[in-house]
């Protein structure tokens, strides 16, 4: 083969480089390409209050000295599970069922439930909240919360003020609240020092993990959704001109997108058309919407919205756990 003159070789190399910069890289896996995503499900589940979690790590949010039951659920052989904790008061009330009383002090108190033979366990990262009544005007320890609506929307209980706030510090913000999501991802975007405060619902975390698993099953590699907006204080929600009863203020909503390849704080080109736009958000939207109507999905029913790219953000999908179906988007 004849060798190219050096000037043509340089031009050819430059053209290839520029072309590679122009074509977005996708997180879509090729046919047959292995997906190494792990949902981090244990061989058993844990039931607490109205939730059931199969995940090896899960955040739980309680008031000081609140009591609730924990139960290990196993569909196979019934084993004698072990509960380990260094805080709170524990009473075993039945086989694989315990009553746990939270400490009086705000903070993080892990509880671990262990399978006796399978070397498998579930850790509940239990956060004791600062009660809502400790708000002084619009502030909680110099952090501006604002005012929750005095009248719940349509008198629905889920629109009453939250029972308390999770105190976030530099020491605990890296804590996993589910296998693939950390506490800091749900912080309000308003500027402030520490401590910060957040409201977060366990059911939202369970739903995000479920969606993440489904996205990977569909062939879109994603270790973790980027969260454009998680919790919003009423103060911040009003500041940005959002709706009065946004579910973000109750810790039950997240605006998400896939940012895997490249990592650039922007939605990936999921449909591989060379563009980053609402069609990429539509892929996530459709995966979530396809779950609607399944019997196991009934407890996760909520709002679902698709948003276009703007000057301030890329395309994304809103998801929440309001308890009834709502749809919107471009």
PDB file of C-alpha atoms in Angstrom:
ATOM      1  CA  UNK A   1       0.000   0.000   0.000  1.00  0.00           C
ATOM      2  CA  UNK A   2       1.350   3.443  -0.950  1.00  0.00           C
ATOM      3  CA  UNK A   3       2.093   5.753   1.945  1.00  0.00           C
ATOM      4  CA  UNK A   4       0.147   9.015   2.210  1.00  0.00           C
ATOM      5  CA  UNK A   5       2.156  12.240   2.040  1.00  0.00           C
ATOM      6  CA  UNK A   6       2.643  13.656   5.531  1.00  0.00           C
ATOM      7  CA  UNK A   7       0.399  16.707   4.941  1.00  0.00           C
ATOM      8  CA  UNK A   8      -2.483  14.489   3.786  1.00  0.00           C
ATOM      9  CA  UNK A   9      -1.941  12.123   6.705  1.00  0.00           C
ATOM     10  CA  UNK A  10      -2.184  15.059   9.120  1.00  0.00           C
ATOM     11  CA  UNK A  11      -5.356  16.346   7.466  1.00  0.00           C
ATOM     12  CA  UNK A  12      -6.904  12.876   7.565  1.00  0.00           C
ATOM     13  CA  UNK A  13      -6.044  12.445  11.252  1.00  0.00           C
ATOM     14  CA  UNK A  14      -7.479  15.884  12.079  1.00  0.00           C
ATOM     15  CA  UNK A  15     -10.701  15.082  10.212  1.00  0.00           C
ATOM     16  CA  UNK A  16     -11.167  11.835  12.126  1.00  0.00           C
ATOM     17  CA  UNK A  17     -10.570  13.648  15.419  1.00  0.00           C
ATOM     18  CA  UNK A  18     -13.088  16.383  14.619  1.00  0.00           C
ATOM     19  CA  UNK A  19     -15.652  13.838  13.480  1.00  0.00           C
ATOM     20  CA  UNK A  20     -15.290  11.903  16.724  1.00  0.00           C
ATOM     21  CA  UNK A  21     -15.928  15.096  18.689  1.00  0.00           C
ATOM     22  CA  UNK A  22     -19.094  15.808  16.707  1.00  0.00           C
ATOM     23  CA  UNK A  23     -20.751  12.404  17.220  1.00  0.00           C
ATOM     24  CA  UNK A  24     -22.196  11.911  20.727  1.00  0.00           C
ATOM     25  CA  UNK A  25     -21.259   8.663  22.415  1.00  0.00           C
ATOM     26  CA  UNK A  26     -24.204   6.591  23.585  1.00  0.00           C
ATOM     27  CA  UNK A  27     -24.721   4.479  26.687  1.00  0.00           C
ATOM     28  CA  UNK A  28     -26.817   2.070  24.591  1.00  0.00           C
ATOM     29  CA  UNK A  29     -25.263  -1.393  24.669  1.00  0.00           C
ATOM     30  CA  UNK A  30     -24.619  -3.264  21.437  1.00  0.00           C
ATOM     31  CA  UNK A  31     -26.379  -6.566  20.817  1.00  0.00           C
ATOM     32  CA  UNK A  32     -24.687  -9.266  22.868  1.00  0.00           C
ATOM     33  CA  UNK A  33     -22.618  -6.779  24.872  1.00  0.00           C
ATOM     34  CA  UNK A  34     -22.766  -7.757  28.571  1.00  0.00           C
ATOM     35  CA  UNK A  35     -24.365  -5.374  31.053  1.00  0.00           C
ATOM     36  CA  UNK A  36     -22.538  -5.583  34.370  1.00  0.00           C
ATOM     37  CA  UNK A  37     -25.209  -3.661  36.286  1.00  0.00           C
ATOM     38  CA  UNK A  38     -26.173  -5.281  39.591  1.00  0.00           C
ATOM     39  CA  UNK A  39     -29.494  -4.362  41.241  1.00  0.00           C
ATOM     40  CA  UNK A  40     -28.034  -5.382  44.628  1.00  0.00           C
ATOM     41  CA  UNK A  41     -31.052  -7.415  45.676  1.00  0.00           C
ATOM     42  CA  UNK A  42     -30.714  -9.688  48.692  1.00  0.00           C
ATOM     43  CA  UNK A  43     -32.120 -13.241  48.814  1.00  0.00           C
ATOM     44  CA  UNK A  44     -34.809 -11.910  51.176  1.00  0.00           C
ATOM     45  CA  UNK A  45     -36.711  -8.669  51.776  1.00  0.00           C
ATOM     46  CA  UNK A  46     -37.394  -6.457  54.768  1.00  0.00           C
ATOM     47  CA  UNK A  47     -40.787  -4.962  55.535  1.00  0.00           C
ATOM     48  CA  UNK A  48     -40.992  -1.706  57.492  1.00  0.00           C
ATOM     49  CA  UNK A  49     -44.175   0.314  57.895  1.00  0.00           C
ATOM     50  CA  UNK A  50     -45.907   0.173  54.462  1.00  0.00           C
ATOM     51  CA  UNK A  51     -42.749  -0.546  52.463  1.00  0.00           C
ATOM     52  CA  UNK A  52     -41.008  -3.740  51.409  1.00  0.00           C
ATOM     53  CA  UNK A  53     -37.385  -3.511  50.293  1.00  0.00           C
ATOM     54  CA  UNK A  54     -35.333  -6.304  48.704  1.00  0.00           C
ATOM     55  CA  UNK A  55     -32.193  -4.151  48.499  1.00  0.00           C
ATOM     56  CA  UNK A  56     -29.005  -4.683  50.476  1.00  0.00           C
ATOM     57  CA  UNK A  57     -29.033  -1.078  51.649  1.00  0.00           C
ATOM     58  CA  UNK A  58     -32.012   1.177  52.250  1.00  0.00           C
ATOM     59  CA  UNK A  59     -32.644   4.511  53.927  1.00  0.00           C
ATOM     60  CA  UNK A  60     -35.425   4.765  56.507  1.00  0.00           C
ATOM     61  CA  UNK A  61     -36.601   8.061  58.015  1.00  0.00           C
ATOM     62  CA  UNK A  62     -38.168   8.274  61.489  1.00  0.00           C
ATOM     63  CA  UNK A  63     -38.905  10.746  64.260  1.00  0.00           C
ATOM     64  CA  UNK A  64     -37.078  10.688  67.612  1.00  0.00           C
ATOM     65  CA  UNK A  65     -38.259   7.731  69.744  1.00  0.00           C
ATOM     66  CA  UNK A  66     -40.613   6.549  67.001  1.00  0.00           C
ATOM     67  CA  UNK A  67     -41.471   2.847  67.167  1.00  0.00           C
ATOM     68  CA  UNK A  68     -42.031   0.621  64.156  1.00  0.00           C
ATOM     69  CA  UNK A  69     -41.715  -3.044  63.243  1.00  0.00           C
ATOM     70  CA  UNK A  70     -39.138  -4.706  61.016  1.00  0.00           C
ATOM     71  CA  UNK A  71     -39.799  -8.086  59.450  1.00  0.00           C
ATOM     72  CA  UNK A  72     -37.572 -10.346  57.347  1.00  0.00           C
ATOM     73  CA  UNK A  73     -39.552 -11.883  54.482  1.00  0.00           C
ATOM     74  CA  UNK A  74     -38.334 -15.048  52.771  1.00  0.00           C
ATOM     75  CA  UNK A  75     -40.371 -16.803  50.083  1.00  0.00           C
ATOM     76  CA  UNK A  76     -38.270 -19.956  50.378  1.00  0.00           C
ATOM     77  CA  UNK A  77     -37.304 -21.836  53.518  1.00  0.00           C
ATOM     78  CA  UNK A  78     -38.102 -19.929  56.675  1.00  0.00           C
ATOM     79  CA  UNK A  79     -34.836 -19.190  58.447  1.00  0.00           C
ATOM     80  CA  UNK A  80     -34.052 -17.553  61.753  1.00  0.00           C
ATOM     81  CA  UNK A  81     -32.711 -14.142  60.760  1.00  0.00           C
ATOM     82  CA  UNK A  82     -30.488 -12.047  63.005  1.00  0.00           C
ATOM     83  CA  UNK A  83     -30.892  -8.334  63.746  1.00  0.00           C
ATOM     84  CA  UNK A  84     -27.822  -6.313  64.731  1.00  0.00           C
ATOM     85  CA  UNK A  85     -27.806  -2.707  65.908  1.00  0.00           C
ATOM     86  CA  UNK A  86     -25.811  -0.586  68.325  1.00  0.00           C
ATOM     87  CA  UNK A  87     -28.543   1.968  69.008  1.00  0.00           C
ATOM     88  CA  UNK A  88     -32.221   2.190  69.796  1.00  0.00           C
ATOM     89  CA  UNK A  89     -34.307  -0.333  71.700  1.00  0.00           C
ATOM     90  CA  UNK A  90     -35.093  -3.702  70.100  1.00  0.00           C
ATOM     91  CA  UNK A  91     -37.749  -6.219  71.053  1.00  0.00           C
ATOM     92  CA  UNK A  92     -38.373  -9.445  69.140  1.00  0.00           C
ATOM     93  CA  UNK A  93     -42.142  -9.852  68.784  1.00  0.00           C
ATOM     94  CA  UNK A  94     -42.243 -12.954  66.551  1.00  0.00           C
ATOM     95  CA  UNK A  95     -39.999 -15.137  64.404  1.00  0.00           C
ATOM     96  CA  UNK A  96     -38.018 -12.758  62.162  1.00  0.00           C
ATOM     97  CA  UNK A  97     -40.042  -9.788  63.386  1.00  0.00           C
ATOM     98  CA  UNK A  98     -38.817  -7.022  65.693  1.00  0.00           C
ATOM     99  CA  UNK A  99     -40.036  -3.770  67.171  1.00  0.00           C
ATOM    100  CA  UNK A 100     -37.400  -1.020  67.087  1.00  0.00           C
ATOM    101  CA  UNK A 101     -37.582   2.233  69.016  1.00  0.00           C
ATOM    102  CA  UNK A 102     -35.496   5.097  67.649  1.00  0.00           C
ATOM    103  CA  UNK A 103     -33.071   7.060  69.832  1.00  0.00           C
ATOM    104  CA  UNK A 104     -34.074  10.527  70.997  1.00  0.00           C
ATOM    105  CA  UNK A 105     -31.133  12.186  69.262  1.00  0.00           C
ATOM    106  CA  UNK A 106     -31.053  13.193  65.597  1.00  0.00           C
ATOM    107  CA  UNK A 107     -28.587  11.173  63.538  1.00  0.00           C
ATOM    108  CA  UNK A 108     -27.811   8.038  61.550  1.00  0.00           C
ATOM    109  CA  UNK A 109     -28.368   4.637  63.190  1.00  0.00           C
ATOM    110  CA  UNK A 110     -27.726   1.592  60.963  1.00  0.00           C
ATOM    111  CA  UNK A 111     -29.670  -1.609  61.595  1.00  0.00           C
ATOM    112  CA  UNK A 112     -28.490  -4.823  59.930  1.00  0.00           C
ATOM    113  CA  UNK A 113     -30.609  -7.918  59.298  1.00  0.00           C
ATOM    114  CA  UNK A 114     -28.551 -10.998  58.465  1.00  0.00           C
ATOM    115  CA  UNK A 115     -29.418 -14.243  56.705  1.00  0.00           C
ATOM    116  CA  UNK A 116     -27.998 -16.976  58.969  1.00  0.00           C
ATOM    117  CA  UNK A 117     -26.600 -19.201  56.214  1.00  0.00           C
ATOM    118  CA  UNK A 118     -26.346 -17.312  52.909  1.00  0.00           C
ATOM    119  CA  UNK A 119     -23.793 -14.644  53.936  1.00  0.00           C
ATOM    120  CA  UNK A 120     -26.336 -12.069  52.795  1.00  0.00           C
ATOM    121  CA  UNK A 121     -27.725  -9.103  54.677  1.00  0.00           C
ATOM    122  CA  UNK A 122     -29.774  -5.921  54.417  1.00  0.00           C
ATOM    123  CA  UNK A 123     -28.591  -2.723  56.084  1.00  0.00           C
ATOM    124  CA  UNK A 124     -31.197  -0.125  56.941  1.00  0.00           C
ATOM    125  CA  UNK A 125     -29.586   3.292  57.265  1.00  0.00           C
ATOM    126  CA  UNK A 126     -32.106   4.737  59.692  1.00  0.00           C
ATOM    127  CA  UNK A 127     -32.042   8.517  60.017  1.00  0.00           C
ATOM    128  CA  UNK A 128     -33.701  10.127  63.026  1.00  0.00           C
ATOM    129  CA  UNK A 129     -35.229  13.380  61.803  1.00  0.00           C
ATOM    130  CA  UNK A 130     -35.465  16.855  63.251  1.00  0.00           C
ATOM    131  CA  UNK A 131     -39.200  17.279  63.992  1.00  0.00           C
ATOM    132  CA  UNK A 132     -41.118  19.802  61.892  1.00  0.00           C
ATOM    133  CA  UNK A 133     -42.200  21.647  65.050  1.00  0.00           C
ATOM    134  CA  UNK A 134     -38.604  22.800  65.578  1.00  0.00           C
ATOM    135  CA  UNK A 135     -38.922  25.179  62.630  1.00  0.00           C
ATOM    136  CA  UNK A 136     -38.614  28.790  63.759  1.00  0.00           C
ATOM    137  CA  UNK A 137     -40.499  30.842  61.224  1.00  0.00           C
ATOM    138  CA  UNK A 138     -38.974  29.930  57.863  1.00  0.00           C
ATOM    139  CA  UNK A 139     -35.694  28.663  59.310  1.00  0.00           C
ATOM    140  CA  UNK A 140     -34.249  25.531  60.840  1.00  0.00           C
ATOM    141  CA  UNK A 141     -30.804  26.159  62.376  1.00  0.00           C
ATOM    142  CA  UNK A 142     -30.143  29.045  59.943  1.00  0.00           C
ATOM    143  CA  UNK A 143     -31.190  26.930  56.937  1.00  0.00           C
ATOM    144  CA  UNK A 144     -34.107  28.536  55.126  1.00  0.00           C
ATOM    145  CA  UNK A 145     -37.002  26.132  54.624  1.00  0.00           C
ATOM    146  CA  UNK A 146     -39.797  28.587  53.863  1.00  0.00           C
ATOM    147  CA  UNK A 147     -43.498  27.975  54.365  1.00  0.00           C
ATOM    148  CA  UNK A 148     -45.463  24.894  53.445  1.00  0.00           C
ATOM    149  CA  UNK A 149     -49.013  25.513  52.169  1.00  0.00           C
ATOM    150  CA  UNK A 150     -51.429  25.900  55.084  1.00  0.00           C
ATOM    151  CA  UNK A 151     -54.179  24.066  53.181  1.00  0.00           C
ATOM    152  CA  UNK A 152     -53.291  20.667  51.645  1.00  0.00           C
ATOM    153  CA  UNK A 153     -54.106  20.311  47.955  1.00  0.00           C
ATOM    154  CA  UNK A 154     -57.585  18.765  47.710  1.00  0.00           C
ATOM    155  CA  UNK A 155     -57.216  17.975  51.422  1.00  0.00           C
ATOM    156  CA  UNK A 156     -54.991  15.015  50.559  1.00  0.00           C
ATOM    157  CA  UNK A 157     -52.819  13.843  53.502  1.00  0.00           C
ATOM    158  CA  UNK A 158     -49.698  13.615  51.316  1.00  0.00           C
ATOM    159  CA  UNK A 159     -49.817  17.423  50.975  1.00  0.00           C
ATOM    160  CA  UNK A 160     -49.667  18.087  54.707  1.00  0.00           C
ATOM    161  CA  UNK A 161     -46.334  19.453  56.011  1.00  0.00           C
ATOM    162  CA  UNK A 162     -43.666  16.737  56.433  1.00  0.00           C
ATOM    163  CA  UNK A 163     -43.198  15.156  59.847  1.00  0.00           C
ATOM    164  CA  UNK A 164     -39.563  16.198  60.009  1.00  0.00           C
ATOM    165  CA  UNK A 165     -36.313  17.009  58.227  1.00  0.00           C
ATOM    166  CA  UNK A 166     -33.209  14.900  57.714  1.00  0.00           C
ATOM    167  CA  UNK A 167     -30.133  16.805  58.863  1.00  0.00           C
ATOM    168  CA  UNK A 168     -27.336  16.566  56.287  1.00  0.00           C
ATOM    169  CA  UNK A 169     -23.714  17.161  57.250  1.00  0.00           C
ATOM    170  CA  UNK A 170     -20.402  16.792  55.453  1.00  0.00           C
ATOM    171  CA  UNK A 171     -19.941  13.588  57.444  1.00  0.00           C
ATOM    172  CA  UNK A 172     -23.177  11.862  56.395  1.00  0.00           C
ATOM    173  CA  UNK A 173     -23.953  13.223  52.918  1.00  0.00           C
ATOM    174  CA  UNK A 174     -22.103  10.330  51.235  1.00  0.00           C
ATOM    175  CA  UNK A 175     -24.359   7.772  52.943  1.00  0.00           C
ATOM    176  CA  UNK A 176     -26.163   5.407  50.590  1.00  0.00           C
ATOM    177  CA  UNK A 177     -29.938   5.643  50.944  1.00  0.00           C
ATOM    178  CA  UNK A 178     -30.377   2.811  48.427  1.00  0.00           C
ATOM    179  CA  UNK A 179     -27.866   0.656  46.514  1.00  0.00           C
ATOM    180  CA  UNK A 180     -27.185   3.238  43.785  1.00  0.00           C
ATOM    181  CA  UNK A 181     -28.138   6.595  45.307  1.00  0.00           C
ATOM    182  CA  UNK A 182     -26.448   8.740  47.936  1.00  0.00           C
ATOM    183  CA  UNK A 183     -28.082  11.198  50.293  1.00  0.00           C
ATOM    184  CA  UNK A 184     -26.301  14.198  48.758  1.00  0.00           C
ATOM    185  CA  UNK A 185     -27.953  13.620  45.375  1.00  0.00           C
ATOM    186  CA  UNK A 186     -31.316  14.730  46.782  1.00  0.00           C
ATOM    187  CA  UNK A 187     -30.209  17.995  48.391  1.00  0.00           C
ATOM    188  CA  UNK A 188     -31.980  21.211  47.448  1.00  0.00           C
ATOM    189  CA  UNK A 189     -29.977  23.370  45.034  1.00  0.00           C
ATOM    190  CA  UNK A 190     -30.205  26.506  47.178  1.00  0.00           C
ATOM    191  CA  UNK A 191     -26.901  27.883  48.414  1.00  0.00           C
ATOM    192  CA  UNK A 192     -26.153  27.367  52.092  1.00  0.00           C
ATOM    193  CA  UNK A 193     -23.621  26.050  54.527  1.00  0.00           C
ATOM    194  CA  UNK A 194     -23.960  22.975  56.746  1.00  0.00           C
ATOM    195  CA  UNK A 195     -26.048  21.560  58.193  1.00  0.00           C
ATOM    196  CA  UNK A 196     -28.531  21.327  55.344  1.00  0.00           C
ATOM    197  CA  UNK A 197     -31.944  19.708  55.559  1.00  0.00           C
ATOM    198  CA  UNK A 198     -33.863  17.441  53.251  1.00  0.00           C
ATOM    199  CA  UNK A 199     -37.168  15.580  53.087  1.00  0.00           C
ATOM    200  CA  UNK A 200     -37.037  12.188  51.387  1.00  0.00           C
ATOM    201  CA  UNK A 201     -39.531   9.355  50.978  1.00  0.00           C
ATOM    202  CA  UNK A 202     -38.471   5.722  51.033  1.00  0.00           C
ATOM    203  CA  UNK A 203     -40.992   4.887  48.306  1.00  0.00           C
ATOM    204  CA  UNK A 204     -39.294   7.288  45.888  1.00  0.00           C
ATOM    205  CA  UNK A 205     -35.968   5.516  46.470  1.00  0.00           C
ATOM    206  CA  UNK A 206     -37.574   2.127  45.836  1.00  0.00           C
ATOM    207  CA  UNK A 207     -39.145   3.434  42.631  1.00  0.00           C
ATOM    208  CA  UNK A 208     -35.874   4.923  41.368  1.00  0.00           C
ATOM    209  CA  UNK A 209     -34.087   1.620  41.957  1.00  0.00           C
ATOM    210  CA  UNK A 210     -36.855  -0.217  40.109  1.00  0.00           C
ATOM    211  CA  UNK A 211     -36.643   2.178  37.147  1.00  0.00           C
ATOM    212  CA  UNK A 212     -32.848   1.909  37.094  1.00  0.00           C
ATOM    213  CA  UNK A 213     -33.102  -1.872  36.913  1.00  0.00           C
ATOM    214  CA  UNK A 214     -35.648  -1.705  34.068  1.00  0.00           C
ATOM    215  CA  UNK A 215     -33.517   0.773  32.106  1.00  0.00           C
ATOM    216  CA  UNK A 216     -30.565  -1.612  32.271  1.00  0.00           C
ATOM    217  CA  UNK A 217     -32.775  -4.547  31.286  1.00  0.00           C
ATOM    218  CA  UNK A 218     -33.725  -2.584  28.152  1.00  0.00           C
ATOM    219  CA  UNK A 219     -30.056  -2.341  27.206  1.00  0.00           C
ATOM    220  CA  UNK A 220     -29.160   1.173  28.403  1.00  0.00           C
ATOM    221  CA  UNK A 221     -26.146   0.910  30.693  1.00  0.00           C
ATOM    222  CA  UNK A 222     -26.644   3.165  33.690  1.00  0.00           C
ATOM    223  CA  UNK A 223     -25.090   2.768  37.137  1.00  0.00           C
ATOM    224  CA  UNK A 224     -26.869   5.757  38.609  1.00  0.00           C
ATOM    225  CA  UNK A 225     -29.339   8.381  37.411  1.00  0.00           C
ATOM    226  CA  UNK A 226     -28.164  11.962  37.533  1.00  0.00           C
ATOM    227  CA  UNK A 227     -30.682  13.893  39.623  1.00  0.00           C
ATOM    228  CA  UNK A 228     -31.289  17.378  38.295  1.00  0.00           C
ATOM    229  CA  UNK A 229     -33.658  18.179  41.135  1.00  0.00           C
ATOM    230  CA  UNK A 230     -34.566  16.169  44.219  1.00  0.00           C
ATOM    231  CA  UNK A 231     -35.867  17.867  47.341  1.00  0.00           C
ATOM    232  CA  UNK A 232     -36.847  21.515  47.106  1.00  0.00           C
ATOM    233  CA  UNK A 233     -37.576  23.683  50.099  1.00  0.00           C
ATOM    234  CA  UNK A 234     -40.785  25.729  49.739  1.00  0.00           C
ATOM    235  CA  UNK A 235     -38.534  28.801  49.765  1.00  0.00           C
ATOM    236  CA  UNK A 236     -36.460  27.586  46.811  1.00  0.00           C
ATOM    237  CA  UNK A 237     -39.471  26.199  44.974  1.00  0.00           C
ATOM    238  CA  UNK A 238     -41.111  29.638  45.090  1.00  0.00           C
ATOM    239  CA  UNK A 239     -37.840  31.349  44.167  1.00  0.00           C
ATOM    240  CA  UNK A 240     -37.604  29.431  40.873  1.00  0.00           C
ATOM    241  CA  UNK A 241     -41.281  29.983  40.094  1.00  0.00           C
ATOM    242  CA  UNK A 242     -42.433  26.396  40.388  1.00  0.00           C
ATOM    243  CA  UNK A 243     -45.982  25.265  41.143  1.00  0.00           C
ATOM    244  CA  UNK A 244     -47.288  25.715  44.691  1.00  0.00           C
ATOM    245  CA  UNK A 245     -47.837  22.019  45.388  1.00  0.00           C
ATOM    246  CA  UNK A 246     -44.753  20.550  43.721  1.00  0.00           C
ATOM    247  CA  UNK A 247     -44.097  17.025  44.999  1.00  0.00           C
ATOM    248  CA  UNK A 248     -40.412  17.962  45.246  1.00  0.00           C
ATOM    249  CA  UNK A 249     -41.247  19.851  48.466  1.00  0.00           C
ATOM    250  CA  UNK A 250     -42.377  16.623  50.125  1.00  0.00           C
ATOM    251  CA  UNK A 251     -39.355  14.555  49.079  1.00  0.00           C
ATOM    252  CA  UNK A 252     -41.392  12.380  46.759  1.00  0.00           C
ATOM    253  CA  UNK A 253     -40.116  13.515  43.358  1.00  0.00           C
ATOM    254  CA  UNK A 254     -36.929  13.502  41.299  1.00  0.00           C
ATOM    255  CA  UNK A 255     -35.962  14.906  37.902  1.00  0.00           C
ATOM    256  CA  UNK A 256     -33.640  12.354  36.334  1.00  0.00           C
ATOM    257  CA  UNK A 257     -31.509  11.709  33.266  1.00  0.00           C
ATOM    258  CA  UNK A 258     -28.845   9.240  32.140  1.00  0.00           C
ATOM    259  CA  UNK A 259     -25.305  10.633  32.065  1.00  0.00           C
ATOM    260  CA  UNK A 260     -22.909   7.744  31.539  1.00  0.00           C
ATOM    261  CA  UNK A 261     -20.999   8.190  28.299  1.00  0.00           C
ATOM    262  CA  UNK A 262     -19.573  10.810  28.313  1.00  0.00           C
ATOM    263  CA  UNK A 263     -19.935  12.145  31.864  1.00  0.00           C
ATOM    264  CA  UNK A 264     -20.819  15.746  31.046  1.00  0.00           C
ATOM    265  CA  UNK A 265     -23.889  16.662  33.144  1.00  0.00           C
ATOM    266  CA  UNK A 266     -26.070  16.132  30.092  1.00  0.00           C
ATOM    267  CA  UNK A 267     -28.460  13.428  28.930  1.00  0.00           C
ATOM    268  CA  UNK A 268     -26.786  10.748  26.805  1.00  0.00           C
ATOM    269  CA  UNK A 269     -27.717  10.195  23.168  1.00  0.00           C
ATOM    270  CA  UNK A 270     -29.877   7.191  24.010  1.00  0.00           C
ATOM    271  CA  UNK A 271     -31.466   6.744  20.582  1.00  0.00           C
ATOM    272  CA  UNK A 272     -28.114   7.237  18.818  1.00  0.00           C
ATOM    273  CA  UNK A 273     -29.389   9.830  16.341  1.00  0.00           C
ATOM    274  CA  UNK A 274     -26.465  12.194  16.959  1.00  0.00           C
ATOM    275  CA  UNK A 275     -28.629  14.653  18.926  1.00  0.00           C
ATOM    276  CA  UNK A 276     -29.405  15.283  22.578  1.00  0.00           C
ATOM    277  CA  UNK A 277     -33.095  16.176  22.790  1.00  0.00           C
ATOM    278  CA  UNK A 278     -36.549  15.265  24.086  1.00  0.00           C
ATOM    279  CA  UNK A 279     -36.508  12.000  22.123  1.00  0.00           C
ATOM    280  CA  UNK A 280     -33.820  10.718  24.486  1.00  0.00           C
ATOM    281  CA  UNK A 281     -35.961  11.668  27.485  1.00  0.00           C
ATOM    282  CA  UNK A 282     -38.860   9.873  25.775  1.00  0.00           C
ATOM    283  CA  UNK A 283     -36.983   6.567  26.024  1.00  0.00           C
ATOM    284  CA  UNK A 284     -36.827   6.799  29.826  1.00  0.00           C
ATOM    285  CA  UNK A 285     -40.406   8.099  29.940  1.00  0.00           C
ATOM    286  CA  UNK A 286     -41.711   5.143  27.928  1.00  0.00           C
ATOM    287  CA  UNK A 287     -39.836   2.582  30.035  1.00  0.00           C
ATOM    288  CA  UNK A 288     -41.469   4.011  33.162  1.00  0.00           C
ATOM    289  CA  UNK A 289     -44.907   4.349  31.578  1.00  0.00           C
ATOM    290  CA  UNK A 290     -44.804   0.714  30.447  1.00  0.00           C
ATOM    291  CA  UNK A 291     -44.810  -0.339  34.108  1.00  0.00           C
ATOM    292  CA  UNK A 292     -48.167   1.314  34.714  1.00  0.00           C
ATOM    293  CA  UNK A 293     -50.979  -1.212  35.121  1.00  0.00           C
ATOM    294  CA  UNK A 294     -48.772  -4.012  36.457  1.00  0.00           C
ATOM    295  CA  UNK A 295     -50.079  -5.288  39.802  1.00  0.00           C
ATOM    296  CA  UNK A 296     -46.691  -4.908  41.516  1.00  0.00           C
ATOM    297  CA  UNK A 297     -46.466  -1.281  40.357  1.00  0.00           C
ATOM    298  CA  UNK A 298     -49.678  -0.079  42.018  1.00  0.00           C
ATOM    299  CA  UNK A 299     -47.948   1.318  45.124  1.00  0.00           C
ATOM    300  CA  UNK A 300     -45.549   3.322  42.937  1.00  0.00           C
ATOM    301  CA  UNK A 301     -48.169   5.089  40.799  1.00  0.00           C
ATOM    302  CA  UNK A 302     -47.475   8.801  40.478  1.00  0.00           C
ATOM    303  CA  UNK A 303     -46.563  11.667  38.215  1.00  0.00           C
ATOM    304  CA  UNK A 304     -44.481  11.290  35.073  1.00  0.00           C
ATOM    305  CA  UNK A 305     -43.325  14.198  32.928  1.00  0.00           C
ATOM    306  CA  UNK A 306     -40.962  14.716  30.009  1.00  0.00           C
ATOM    307  CA  UNK A 307     -39.012  17.949  29.556  1.00  0.00           C
ATOM    308  CA  UNK A 308     -37.135  19.410  26.614  1.00  0.00           C
ATOM    309  CA  UNK A 309     -33.621  20.804  26.576  1.00  0.00           C
ATOM    310  CA  UNK A 310     -33.300  24.503  27.472  1.00  0.00           C
ATOM    311  CA  UNK A 311     -30.445  26.966  27.943  1.00  0.00           C
ATOM    312  CA  UNK A 312     -30.212  26.005  31.619  1.00  0.00           C
ATOM    313  CA  UNK A 313     -30.566  22.206  31.444  1.00  0.00           C
ATOM    314  CA  UNK A 314     -30.729  19.209  29.147  1.00  0.00           C
ATOM    315  CA  UNK A 315     -33.744  16.964  28.571  1.00  0.00           C
ATOM    316  CA  UNK A 316     -34.951  15.037  31.608  1.00  0.00           C
ATOM    317  CA  UNK A 317     -37.829  13.056  33.069  1.00  0.00           C
ATOM    318  CA  UNK A 318     -39.805  13.882  36.213  1.00  0.00           C
ATOM    319  CA  UNK A 319     -40.953  10.965  38.354  1.00  0.00           C
ATOM    320  CA  UNK A 320     -42.853  10.999  41.647  1.00  0.00           C
ATOM    321  CA  UNK A 321     -44.864   8.821  44.035  1.00  0.00           C
ATOM    322  CA  UNK A 322     -47.930  10.984  44.655  1.00  0.00           C
ATOM    323  CA  UNK A 323     -50.206   7.933  44.725  1.00  0.00           C
ATOM    324  CA  UNK A 324     -52.324   8.708  41.675  1.00  0.00           C
ATOM    325  CA  UNK A 325     -51.604   8.866  37.951  1.00  0.00           C
ATOM    326  CA  UNK A 326     -50.544  12.162  36.336  1.00  0.00           C
ATOM    327  CA  UNK A 327     -48.883  12.711  32.946  1.00  0.00           C
ATOM    328  CA  UNK A 328     -47.475  15.769  31.193  1.00  0.00           C
ATOM    329  CA  UNK A 329     -44.682  16.869  28.886  1.00  0.00           C
ATOM    330  CA  UNK A 330     -43.735  18.163  25.460  1.00  0.00           C
TER     331      UNK A 330
END
